[in-house]
């Protein structure tokens, strides 16, 4: 393929090149492409010429320089560039081309042509290097505040950069150019632009110094016109501490040399990163690559009827053979979905025993007579006697041939499994790998740079010592402040004023927090299972209930899922959710994760913002499994086991398919104060079934689950409030 303008790659192609460049920088081996690259650089160039020469070497190709068309003083005229290129194009796989004028014709059906700057049209490879650099320096490209300074009309890289920026939804683009040197209006469509004066750089994330050469002829600019736009110490003093100054280079005097040593001056690092971007570009444009990619791409999943639950279950039973199947989780009731597996024998859980007949069950709640708040309790940090007894009981159980399915891999399970790993299959991830995927800043920063089309919340990270900076921001706007690991909304605060920050500082020990503006929208949750090759088994989209009065005291506390309400979502939004889900799944698989996972997102104005990835089963998985089971489909617990027994997904149903079935909602009611509950056997609220209720005088700790109210009808429209009937059901229950 040719790369003459950024549009030739499109947003997905650009992201793909950036992702590949990231991999190359991290040590991935470039492809050994062989062949030869012609560097037809017919106007001056340092970085692009030498950078593509090096990239050609990196991909195993021979770089050949061609620097002027055939001409001698004895000739009346040089050979035209068009003739030169047409006649040699067959010798090369790729021609990297820079010319003073856009050529009147380019070779076709032979070498791929990569523009290294054609006339005043575009400089797409430089724009890719710029985006890569921003990604590397700031951790993301989306949602940033940009200032572009220089001759924004004439500099061809600006044309490429503005066109590409429109795909990354900048929060702001300030255009800083002398009169008559602003960009053409057609470049600004869809961008939040405004003209700005020299030095108006406060609040910017990126100050891009595009270049303001003195020029000549009709393009000449005198020093008086150029001087105000120079970036010097005064401009740097107005830029924030986290901002970066980029420049494609060369510079004349647009950036004062005094600021070279400022760590925010990133142009040398920017240029260095070009090596990886240019290798990624050569790989992407190499002839036959697109066809090869097409050939290798798995055929699109056929929306075939789901393999029946019983067929998939039989496959699992065959793979498990004589092994007992053991479930290790938080709520024992979650394991009910395994009850039709012949091998299913035992549950170890923390609260809410399943009550299944014929299954051995060890539940901490039944032993301690206390129900813990699962979002605050961590069994791995509990050294109490009952947990020690639980380990001993697991060791005993694992003396027979078995396989264990964890809700979430953890250290307690590992302590019983490793000593018995000769007899027991662990159908889950290694628990310390699991921990990695629970580090929210790592996951979201990886996703934003590494995946095609995953839009994440634009978090900014602050060291604990920078709390005063957060307070300064709170003077202007409320902020969400979040610790880096938390479940069920426990570590997330909505802070409205500097004074509230100290009182509501999220507890953590890792020295930094994340902040972001509140993104208003519909909270969405998805259940899925990823297989080692990145294939996904989807298990339902729901509207997540968050912070519902009467159900939780936490502002962002988890309160249940409404699968029925999700049926009303726009068809395009559902497809966008699936696209994000598939991208997250692909990323998880590439990083060695497999099995059940969840994705929380905010749906805002038809955009899907991924909020977090839950590398485990979720509170919604039990109802998701019940819905699958009632439509004779293998649910996510079975699919998860399949992912660890080297099976394929049970089917390729899309979320759109799944929303066509009879659906349901559940509301998780948490108690505000610690309560002792005698058996609550009263009539369930009309239209609701009640689940997860504790029995036998258990003390339910503040914040713990009191009951799960399940209904066939939608209960919410916005995820943060309930319908009248649902509200009264909660009131009756949580009186
Ligand atoms: N940025 C850039 O294109 O540099 P050269 O002109 O030196 O190639």
XYZ file of C-alpha atoms and ligand atoms in Angstrom:
743
model
C 0.000 0.000 0.000
C 1.006 3.605 -0.574
C 1.248 6.051 2.315
C 0.861 9.470 0.756
C -1.482 10.976 3.333
C -2.543 9.916 6.829
C -5.957 9.074 5.358
C -4.306 6.150 3.534
C -3.847 4.491 6.910
C -7.029 5.770 8.536
C -7.487 5.792 12.321
C -7.141 2.040 12.723
C -4.043 1.905 10.538
C -2.457 4.745 12.494
C -3.163 3.007 15.790
C -1.816 -0.223 14.401
C 1.474 1.448 13.362
C 1.771 3.097 16.792
C 1.129 -0.196 18.518
C 3.724 -1.954 16.409
C 6.249 0.838 17.018
C 5.653 0.448 20.748
C 6.314 -3.271 20.499
C 9.496 -2.635 18.497
C 10.730 -0.112 21.019
C 10.124 -2.640 23.770
C 12.355 -5.123 22.013
C 10.116 -6.993 19.569
C 12.076 -8.168 16.542
C 11.322 -6.290 13.316
C 10.115 -8.481 10.476
C 12.914 -9.664 8.156
C 11.452 -8.261 4.964
C 14.557 -8.453 2.740
C 14.445 -6.624 -0.597
C 15.426 -2.995 -1.131
C 14.098 0.455 -0.277
C 14.765 3.390 -2.606
C 15.237 6.620 -0.700
C 14.294 9.152 -3.380
C 14.913 12.206 -1.267
C 15.069 15.013 -3.777
C 14.905 17.962 -1.404
C 16.979 18.339 1.754
C 16.302 15.986 4.647
C 18.260 14.761 7.630
C 15.944 12.801 9.904
C 13.585 11.322 7.327
C 16.389 10.287 4.960
C 18.663 8.818 7.614
C 15.764 7.488 9.677
C 14.315 5.479 6.784
C 17.792 4.243 5.867
C 18.165 2.882 9.391
C 14.633 1.459 9.425
C 15.314 -0.311 6.118
C 18.359 -1.948 7.699
C 16.267 -2.898 10.746
C 13.754 -4.770 8.572
C 16.502 -6.511 6.613
C 16.157 -4.401 3.431
C 18.955 -2.644 1.538
C 18.547 1.149 1.514
C 19.511 2.771 -1.799
C 19.919 6.542 -2.024
C 18.652 8.539 -5.016
C 19.147 12.243 -4.493
C 18.755 13.980 -7.853
C 17.204 13.332 -11.211
C 19.621 12.530 -14.069
C 21.210 15.748 -15.247
C 24.532 17.179 -16.349
C 25.433 20.664 -17.565
C 25.856 19.178 -21.026
C 22.164 18.142 -21.053
C 19.521 20.647 -21.999
C 17.184 19.440 -19.239
C 17.107 16.778 -16.506
C 15.117 13.600 -16.886
C 11.768 14.070 -15.233
C 11.296 12.557 -11.821
C 8.151 10.815 -13.048
C 10.140 8.997 -15.771
C 12.951 8.096 -13.371
C 10.564 6.610 -10.845
C 8.415 4.779 -13.387
C 11.445 3.111 -14.909
C 13.053 1.898 -11.673
C 10.014 1.236 -9.485
C 10.106 -2.487 -10.264
C 13.591 -2.740 -8.702
C 12.292 -1.867 -5.226
C 9.725 -3.000 -2.713
C 9.291 0.513 -1.308
C 10.139 4.013 -2.529
C 10.369 6.699 0.131
C 9.833 9.933 -1.748
C 10.405 13.603 -0.949
C 9.928 16.210 -3.641
C 9.515 19.961 -3.986
C 6.287 19.530 -5.992
C 3.650 16.846 -5.701
C 4.558 14.550 -8.647
C 2.212 14.572 -11.620
C 2.265 10.755 -11.685
C 3.423 7.991 -9.386
C 4.350 4.421 -10.298
C 1.468 2.010 -9.973
C 1.357 -1.723 -9.286
C 5.024 -1.930 -8.316
C 6.832 -0.478 -5.322
C 4.803 0.988 -2.453
C 5.298 4.752 -2.252
C 5.756 6.363 1.147
C 5.606 10.150 1.210
C 8.496 11.704 3.048
C 6.933 15.119 2.275
C 5.536 15.797 -1.186
C 5.422 19.512 -2.041
C 3.301 21.329 0.524
C 0.792 18.485 0.708
C 1.435 16.261 3.756
C 4.245 14.689 5.773
C 2.394 11.659 7.137
C 5.361 9.744 8.535
C 6.408 12.733 10.652
C 2.859 13.036 12.033
C 3.008 9.362 13.039
C 6.303 9.982 14.808
C 4.726 12.966 16.577
C 1.755 10.914 17.784
C 4.040 8.096 18.884
C 6.103 10.557 20.845
C 3.039 12.007 22.580
C 1.892 8.496 23.417
C 5.284 7.681 24.869
C 5.710 10.929 26.778
C 2.176 11.365 28.124
C 0.818 7.829 28.102
C -2.072 8.639 25.796
C -3.086 10.651 22.769
C -6.814 11.007 23.307
C -8.292 13.917 25.177
C -5.185 16.127 25.291
C -4.880 19.894 25.006
C -2.665 20.821 22.074
C -1.075 24.090 21.040
C 0.327 24.276 17.501
C 2.693 27.161 16.897
C 4.371 28.242 13.668
C 3.476 28.569 10.032
C 0.422 26.349 10.217
C -0.537 27.095 6.654
C 2.612 26.102 4.873
C 4.161 23.388 7.084
C 3.039 20.142 5.513
C 3.396 18.156 8.715
C 0.671 20.324 10.239
C -1.682 19.178 7.484
C -1.038 15.540 8.389
C -1.108 16.140 12.117
C -4.425 18.025 12.154
C -6.054 15.365 9.979
C -4.800 12.593 12.275
C -5.624 14.491 15.477
C -9.300 14.505 14.524
C -9.246 10.730 15.184
C -7.890 11.158 18.710
C -10.470 13.588 20.053
C -8.250 16.283 21.489
C -9.794 18.316 24.300
C -8.512 21.513 22.666
C -6.336 22.683 19.778
C -4.912 26.206 20.090
C -3.687 27.606 16.783
C -0.805 29.999 17.243
C 0.293 31.457 13.947
C 1.226 34.874 12.584
C -1.541 36.635 10.619
C -2.263 34.860 7.356
C -0.369 31.715 8.414
C -3.245 29.843 10.076
C -4.273 26.441 8.707
C -6.796 26.047 5.949
C -10.325 25.681 7.437
C -10.870 22.288 5.795
C -8.183 20.868 8.109
C -10.075 21.919 11.215
C -13.324 20.068 10.765
C -14.292 18.151 13.911
C -11.499 19.712 15.979
C -12.106 21.946 19.035
C -9.878 24.768 17.718
C -9.391 28.364 18.661
C -6.856 30.949 17.628
C -4.456 31.927 20.377
C -1.963 34.685 21.034
C 1.781 34.132 21.493
C 2.508 32.680 24.928
C -1.084 31.473 25.532
C 0.102 28.033 26.633
C -1.342 27.569 30.139
C -3.106 24.230 30.528
C -1.621 22.685 27.391
C -0.438 19.085 27.406
C 1.470 19.382 24.132
C 3.076 22.473 22.641
C 3.919 21.501 19.066
C 6.417 23.862 17.458
C 5.736 23.169 13.816
C 8.366 25.584 12.503
C 8.365 29.194 11.402
C 11.233 29.599 8.923
C 11.980 33.080 7.564
C 11.042 31.767 4.099
C 11.557 33.744 0.957
C 9.675 35.430 -1.841
C 5.959 35.679 -1.150
C 6.392 33.378 1.882
C 8.999 35.570 3.594
C 8.400 36.507 7.238
C 10.460 39.235 8.842
C 11.985 38.846 12.262
C 9.408 41.133 13.899
C 6.620 38.775 12.744
C 8.475 35.678 13.852
C 9.894 36.800 17.202
C 6.689 36.784 19.332
C 6.124 33.099 18.564
C 9.505 31.892 19.781
C 9.443 29.413 22.619
C 11.803 30.543 25.330
C 12.064 30.414 29.113
C 9.006 32.660 29.535
C 6.800 30.340 27.545
C 8.166 27.343 29.451
C 7.356 29.059 32.742
C 3.699 29.240 31.706
C 3.544 25.590 30.617
C 2.399 23.017 33.183
C 4.901 20.596 34.758
C 3.482 17.613 32.866
C 3.417 19.282 29.442
C 5.755 18.441 26.570
C 7.250 20.562 23.804
C 7.603 18.746 20.503
C 9.178 19.839 17.263
C 9.593 17.868 14.028
C 12.880 19.749 13.400
C 14.811 21.339 11.879
C 14.535 24.548 13.879
C 15.990 27.914 13.014
C 15.389 29.847 16.207
C 11.759 28.919 16.905
C 12.865 27.228 20.154
C 15.411 29.048 22.251
C 18.421 26.847 22.988
C 18.141 27.848 26.644
C 15.161 25.498 27.008
C 16.877 22.441 25.508
C 17.787 21.103 28.936
C 14.237 21.417 30.274
C 12.918 17.853 30.748
C 9.682 18.908 29.036
C 11.639 19.578 25.831
C 11.055 16.283 24.072
C 12.207 16.831 20.484
C 15.364 14.765 20.648
C 13.469 11.847 22.196
C 10.763 12.436 19.590
C 13.246 12.090 16.765
C 14.844 9.016 18.341
C 11.467 7.248 18.494
C 11.177 7.753 14.732
C 13.372 4.714 14.215
C 10.634 2.388 15.505
C 7.809 4.237 13.802
C 9.578 4.105 10.427
C 10.220 0.362 10.800
C 6.545 -0.126 11.640
C 5.605 1.952 8.578
C 7.854 -0.131 6.296
C 6.276 -3.299 7.659
C 2.761 -1.917 7.141
C 3.434 -0.684 3.594
C 5.534 -3.607 2.369
C 3.979 -5.017 -0.817
C 1.811 -8.030 -0.167
C 1.531 -7.290 3.516
C -2.084 -6.190 3.361
C -2.984 -9.290 1.338
C -1.021 -11.487 3.742
C -2.781 -9.908 6.724
C -6.099 -10.494 5.000
C -5.177 -14.128 4.348
C -4.138 -14.675 7.949
C -7.118 -12.916 9.470
C -9.493 -15.527 10.889
C -12.710 -15.662 8.912
C -15.276 -13.451 10.553
C -17.190 -15.317 13.184
C -20.318 -16.778 11.724
C -23.304 -15.974 13.857
C -24.208 -19.632 13.889
C -26.691 -21.016 16.371
C -25.093 -21.505 19.764
C -23.584 -24.922 20.400
C -25.997 -26.291 22.942
C -25.071 -26.126 26.566
C -25.185 -29.898 26.873
C -22.832 -30.364 23.887
C -20.223 -28.017 25.393
C -20.717 -29.506 28.846
C -20.021 -32.972 27.444
C -16.814 -31.689 25.859
C -15.722 -30.334 29.230
C -16.634 -33.562 30.996
C -14.575 -35.531 28.492
C -11.560 -33.275 29.082
C -11.962 -33.390 32.854
C -12.214 -37.181 32.845
C -12.182 -38.506 36.384
C -11.210 -35.202 37.977
C -13.491 -33.719 40.607
C -14.420 -30.139 39.826
C -13.969 -27.724 42.738
C -15.088 -24.082 42.780
C -13.214 -21.481 44.824
C -14.908 -18.103 45.024
C -16.472 -15.271 46.934
C -20.234 -16.037 46.802
C -20.897 -19.767 46.921
C -24.153 -19.149 45.058
C -22.177 -18.132 41.938
C -21.207 -21.780 41.464
C -24.799 -22.933 40.922
C -24.223 -22.714 37.193
C -21.766 -25.634 37.433
C -24.346 -27.935 38.978
C -25.137 -29.827 35.757
C -21.480 -30.813 35.247
C -21.045 -34.438 36.170
C -17.659 -33.715 37.781
C -18.867 -30.911 40.073
C -18.284 -31.901 43.692
C -17.269 -29.061 45.977
C -17.422 -25.303 46.684
C -15.094 -23.210 48.840
C -16.536 -19.734 49.360
C -16.550 -16.668 51.567
C -20.235 -15.750 51.776
C -23.681 -16.799 50.501
C -23.448 -20.595 50.290
C -25.147 -22.073 47.219
C -27.344 -24.518 49.106
C -26.873 -27.019 46.243
C -27.810 -30.563 47.172
C -25.134 -33.195 46.570
C -22.232 -30.711 46.549
C -19.812 -30.371 49.464
C -19.609 -26.766 50.557
C -17.211 -24.957 52.877
C -18.292 -21.345 53.348
C -16.490 -19.000 55.747
C -19.756 -17.222 56.531
C -21.305 -20.447 57.789
C -18.255 -21.046 60.002
C -17.709 -17.539 61.387
C -21.384 -16.514 61.369
C -20.235 -13.238 59.831
C -20.846 -11.970 56.333
C -18.039 -9.707 55.139
C -18.194 -6.779 52.715
C -16.579 -8.419 49.679
C -15.467 -5.069 48.260
C -13.395 -4.362 51.371
C -12.433 -7.868 52.544
C -9.373 -9.647 51.161
C -9.106 -13.311 52.057
C -5.424 -13.277 51.059
C -4.755 -10.782 53.869
C -6.793 -12.699 56.460
C -4.596 -14.755 58.778
C -7.467 -15.804 61.035
C -8.096 -19.346 62.228
C -11.085 -19.988 59.962
C -9.050 -19.087 56.866
C -6.223 -21.390 58.034
C -8.799 -24.140 58.509
C -10.113 -23.473 55.017
C -6.602 -23.960 53.582
C -6.255 -27.245 55.448
C -9.614 -28.406 54.136
C -8.591 -27.490 50.567
C -5.317 -29.409 50.926
C -7.307 -32.414 52.034
C -9.744 -32.077 49.160
C -6.911 -31.769 46.644
C -5.522 -35.168 47.617
C -7.743 -36.662 44.930
C -7.520 -35.972 41.207
C -9.263 -32.629 40.769
C -9.545 -29.353 38.855
C -10.252 -26.055 40.593
C -12.034 -23.049 39.074
C -11.308 -19.785 40.872
C -13.648 -16.781 40.766
C -10.424 -14.819 41.011
C -6.964 -16.345 41.376
C -5.424 -15.592 44.758
C -2.727 -16.460 47.268
C -4.925 -18.588 49.563
C -5.869 -20.864 46.700
C -2.257 -20.954 45.465
C -1.093 -22.062 48.925
C -3.304 -25.130 48.683
C -2.908 -25.748 44.971
C 0.887 -25.606 44.493
C 1.510 -28.388 47.058
C -1.048 -30.527 45.193
C -0.316 -29.369 41.630
C 0.645 -32.932 40.672
C -2.995 -33.950 41.156
C -4.966 -30.773 40.613
C -5.458 -28.653 37.516
C -5.684 -24.928 38.235
C -8.251 -23.555 35.792
C -7.232 -19.952 36.344
C -4.368 -17.531 35.874
C -1.296 -17.444 38.085
C -2.372 -15.170 40.943
C 0.546 -12.755 40.638
C -0.141 -12.359 36.928
C -3.729 -11.684 37.947
C -2.503 -8.933 40.282
C -0.834 -7.210 37.353
C -4.146 -6.931 35.536
C -5.736 -5.393 38.613
C -3.390 -2.403 38.520
C -5.751 0.066 36.921
C -3.181 2.661 35.729
C -1.127 -0.024 34.008
C -4.132 -1.555 32.301
C -5.666 1.714 31.127
C -2.389 3.169 29.907
C -1.622 -0.037 28.033
C -5.075 -0.135 26.500
C -5.021 3.438 25.337
C -1.744 2.979 23.548
C -1.940 -0.637 22.604
C -5.380 -1.343 21.304
C -7.286 -0.332 18.261
C -10.237 1.815 19.154
C -10.247 1.526 22.952
C -11.213 4.889 24.379
C -10.295 5.143 28.044
C -11.025 7.782 30.666
C -8.236 10.397 30.440
C -6.825 9.822 33.917
C -3.917 11.921 35.107
C -1.665 10.509 37.781
C -0.322 12.472 40.743
C 2.188 11.445 43.370
C 0.864 11.679 46.924
C 3.246 14.598 47.469
C 1.449 16.441 44.665
C -1.813 16.575 46.576
C -1.592 20.427 46.558
C -1.695 20.318 42.742
C -4.938 18.333 42.862
C -6.297 20.916 45.274
C -5.439 23.669 42.787
C -7.402 21.803 40.133
C -10.298 21.376 42.572
C -10.490 25.160 42.902
C -11.638 25.105 39.281
C -13.613 21.899 38.852
C -14.773 18.808 40.801
C -12.716 15.682 40.164
C -12.933 11.949 40.486
C -9.967 10.730 42.554
C -9.148 7.031 42.490
C -6.691 4.667 44.109
C -4.971 2.217 41.806
C -6.523 -1.008 43.007
C -10.080 -1.240 44.227
C -13.204 -3.340 43.829
C -16.835 -2.382 43.633
C -16.142 1.361 43.572
C -14.445 1.343 47.001
C -11.383 3.391 46.044
C -13.195 5.965 43.922
C -14.193 9.394 45.276
C -16.038 12.310 43.701
C -14.386 15.342 45.249
C -15.934 18.784 44.935
C -13.578 21.083 46.816
C -9.963 21.236 48.037
C -11.209 20.887 51.626
C -12.987 17.613 50.802
C -9.812 16.076 49.399
C -8.091 15.532 52.759
C -11.229 14.116 54.305
C -11.983 11.795 51.408
C -8.444 10.900 50.223
C -8.757 7.319 48.919
C -6.721 4.954 51.085
C -3.776 3.409 49.265
C -0.142 2.551 49.811
C 1.409 2.874 46.388
C 2.278 6.550 46.466
C 0.078 7.942 43.728
C -3.530 8.385 42.732
C -5.447 8.968 39.520
C -7.705 11.928 38.835
C -10.109 12.708 36.026
C -13.088 14.867 35.325
C -16.385 13.095 35.862
C -17.599 11.539 32.604
C -21.364 11.641 32.613
C -23.069 8.758 30.842
C -24.650 5.351 31.159
C -22.595 2.832 33.203
C -22.193 -0.372 31.226
C -20.866 -3.761 32.288
C -19.954 -6.690 30.054
C -19.053 -10.294 30.835
C -16.806 -12.264 28.513
C -14.238 -15.026 28.295
C -11.014 -14.705 26.326
C -9.241 -17.694 24.823
C -5.466 -17.945 24.319
C -5.724 -16.957 20.629
C -7.711 -13.829 21.523
C -11.075 -15.327 20.524
C -13.918 -14.079 22.705
C -17.026 -15.669 24.083
C -19.453 -12.836 24.946
C -21.812 -13.192 27.880
C -23.998 -10.171 27.966
C -24.133 -6.412 28.226
C -25.960 -4.854 31.154
C -26.576 -1.403 32.542
C -24.596 -1.389 35.771
C -26.334 -0.065 38.869
C -24.000 2.313 40.652
C -24.340 4.274 43.880
C -28.096 3.611 44.258
C -29.611 5.142 47.371
C -30.797 2.439 49.753
C -28.421 -0.122 48.193
C -25.005 1.302 49.063
C -23.437 4.187 50.902
C -20.630 4.438 48.353
C -20.917 7.112 45.657
C -19.662 4.668 43.023
C -20.666 1.507 44.920
C -21.711 -1.511 42.838
C -25.452 -2.298 43.170
C -26.305 -4.803 40.448
C -26.960 -5.149 36.735
C -29.875 -4.566 34.432
C -29.563 -6.791 31.354
C -33.180 -5.995 30.448
C -32.493 -2.245 30.284
C -29.549 -2.873 27.937
C -32.016 -4.170 25.323
C -33.086 -0.543 24.800
C -29.585 0.590 23.811
C -28.901 1.903 20.334
C -27.797 -0.887 17.942
C -24.659 1.056 16.965
C -23.738 1.546 20.624
C -23.937 -2.203 21.221
C -21.604 -2.799 18.292
C -19.198 -0.199 19.673
C -19.258 -1.980 23.039
C -18.457 -5.283 21.323
C -15.653 -3.637 19.381
C -14.102 -2.322 22.607
C -14.649 -5.687 24.297
C -12.899 -7.555 21.472
C -9.997 -5.109 21.573
C -9.639 -5.532 25.352
C -9.828 -9.317 24.952
C -7.119 -9.257 22.268
C -4.881 -7.204 24.520
C -5.479 -9.526 27.496
C -4.639 -12.566 25.376
C -1.467 -10.967 24.001
C -0.374 -10.377 27.603
C -0.954 -13.942 28.693
C -4.348 -13.580 30.356
C -7.124 -16.038 29.623
C -10.547 -16.877 30.965
C -13.377 -14.843 32.439
C -13.127 -11.086 32.499
C -15.388 -8.102 32.706
C -15.337 -4.640 31.263
C -16.882 -1.543 32.818
C -17.535 1.336 30.478
C -19.379 4.623 30.295
C -21.564 5.150 27.260
C -21.655 8.876 26.596
C -23.031 10.424 23.410
C -22.551 7.165 21.512
C -18.939 6.871 22.637
C -17.716 3.980 24.738
C -15.201 4.965 27.433
C -13.636 1.867 28.984
C -13.445 2.554 32.718
C -11.894 -0.634 33.955
C -11.146 -4.230 33.130
C -12.047 -6.807 35.783
C -9.701 -9.773 35.331
C -12.052 -12.286 36.956
C -15.706 -13.242 37.187
C -17.923 -10.419 38.391
C -21.002 -9.664 40.471
C -22.977 -9.817 37.224
C -21.649 -13.244 36.193
C -24.202 -15.245 38.181
C -27.183 -13.634 36.432
C -25.350 -13.704 33.092
C -24.889 -17.458 33.560
C -28.529 -17.956 34.530
C -29.649 -16.152 31.344
C -27.337 -18.283 29.189
C -28.426 -21.449 30.901
C -32.133 -20.724 30.369
C -31.460 -20.374 26.617
C -29.531 -23.670 26.568
C -26.258 -21.862 26.002
C -22.885 -22.638 27.589
C -22.432 -19.859 30.153
C -19.245 -18.028 31.041
C -18.301 -20.444 33.826
C -18.301 -23.289 31.302
C -16.562 -21.139 28.681
C -13.901 -20.170 31.249
C -13.190 -23.830 31.967
C -13.086 -24.423 28.195
C -10.494 -21.649 27.809
C -8.235 -23.497 30.261
C -8.842 -26.902 28.703
C -7.817 -25.697 25.229
C -11.317 -25.697 23.812
C -12.654 -23.017 21.465
C -15.414 -20.618 22.472
C -18.808 -22.346 22.625
C -20.144 -19.931 19.981
C -19.623 -16.488 18.488
C -22.868 -14.819 19.473
C -22.652 -11.040 19.554
C -24.031 -8.865 22.310
C -26.776 -7.865 19.860
C -27.743 -11.549 19.554
C -27.726 -11.965 23.321
C -29.985 -8.981 23.906
C -32.741 -10.569 21.830
C -33.396 -13.232 24.498
C -35.621 -12.954 27.585
C -33.583 -10.873 30.003
C -33.562 -9.890 33.656
C -32.093 -7.486 36.203
C -30.780 -7.853 39.731
C -30.339 -5.308 42.486
C -27.690 -5.958 45.124
C -28.762 -4.411 48.409
C -25.921 -3.756 50.853
C -26.592 -3.044 54.485
C -25.648 0.388 55.775
C -24.992 -0.738 59.354
C -23.839 -4.019 60.777
C -26.936 -6.127 61.376
C -27.727 -9.524 62.765
C -30.303 -11.177 60.594
C -32.468 -13.961 61.714
C -33.857 -15.975 58.828
C -35.552 -13.488 56.559
C -38.243 -15.607 55.072
C -40.900 -12.982 54.417
C -42.645 -12.715 51.076
C -40.346 -11.431 48.341
C -41.387 -8.060 46.902
C -43.944 -8.566 44.083
C -42.206 -9.361 40.781
C -38.869 -10.109 42.461
C -37.035 -13.232 43.569
C -34.703 -12.822 46.504
C -31.284 -14.446 46.585
C -28.033 -14.280 48.603
C -29.841 -13.810 51.901
C -27.900 -14.992 54.929
C -29.378 -17.680 57.108
C -29.060 -18.726 60.697
C -28.311 -15.565 62.666
C -25.345 -14.391 60.624
C -23.998 -10.922 61.432
C -23.967 -8.943 58.190
C -21.171 -6.403 58.414
C -21.709 -2.807 57.307
C -21.365 -2.632 53.526
C -21.952 -6.385 53.030
C -24.622 -7.877 50.785
C -28.020 -8.083 52.443
C -29.944 -9.491 49.507
C -30.026 -9.796 45.735
C -33.389 -8.883 44.186
C -33.941 -10.486 40.778
C -36.665 -9.487 38.339
C -37.583 -10.026 34.672
C -38.272 -6.302 34.124
C -35.895 -3.389 33.586
C -35.252 -1.498 36.812
C -33.286 1.520 35.632
C -32.937 3.963 32.783
C -29.698 5.607 33.836
C -27.866 3.158 36.121
C -27.963 5.548 39.069
C -31.671 5.530 39.939
C -34.393 2.886 40.083
C -37.899 2.604 38.700
C -40.668 3.163 41.256
C -41.397 -0.573 41.671
C -37.717 -1.408 42.105
C -37.325 1.414 44.594
C -40.152 0.131 46.699
C -38.757 -3.428 46.526
C -35.459 -2.120 47.901
C -37.250 -0.099 50.577
C -39.266 -3.123 51.748
C -36.170 -5.244 51.875
C -33.776 -2.765 53.414
C -36.231 -1.290 55.917
N 11.208 16.293 10.462
C 11.806 16.082 9.264
O 11.122 15.764 8.284
O 13.160 16.228 9.253
P 14.046 16.209 7.930
O 13.531 17.329 7.039
O 15.452 16.428 8.379
O 13.853 14.882 7.283
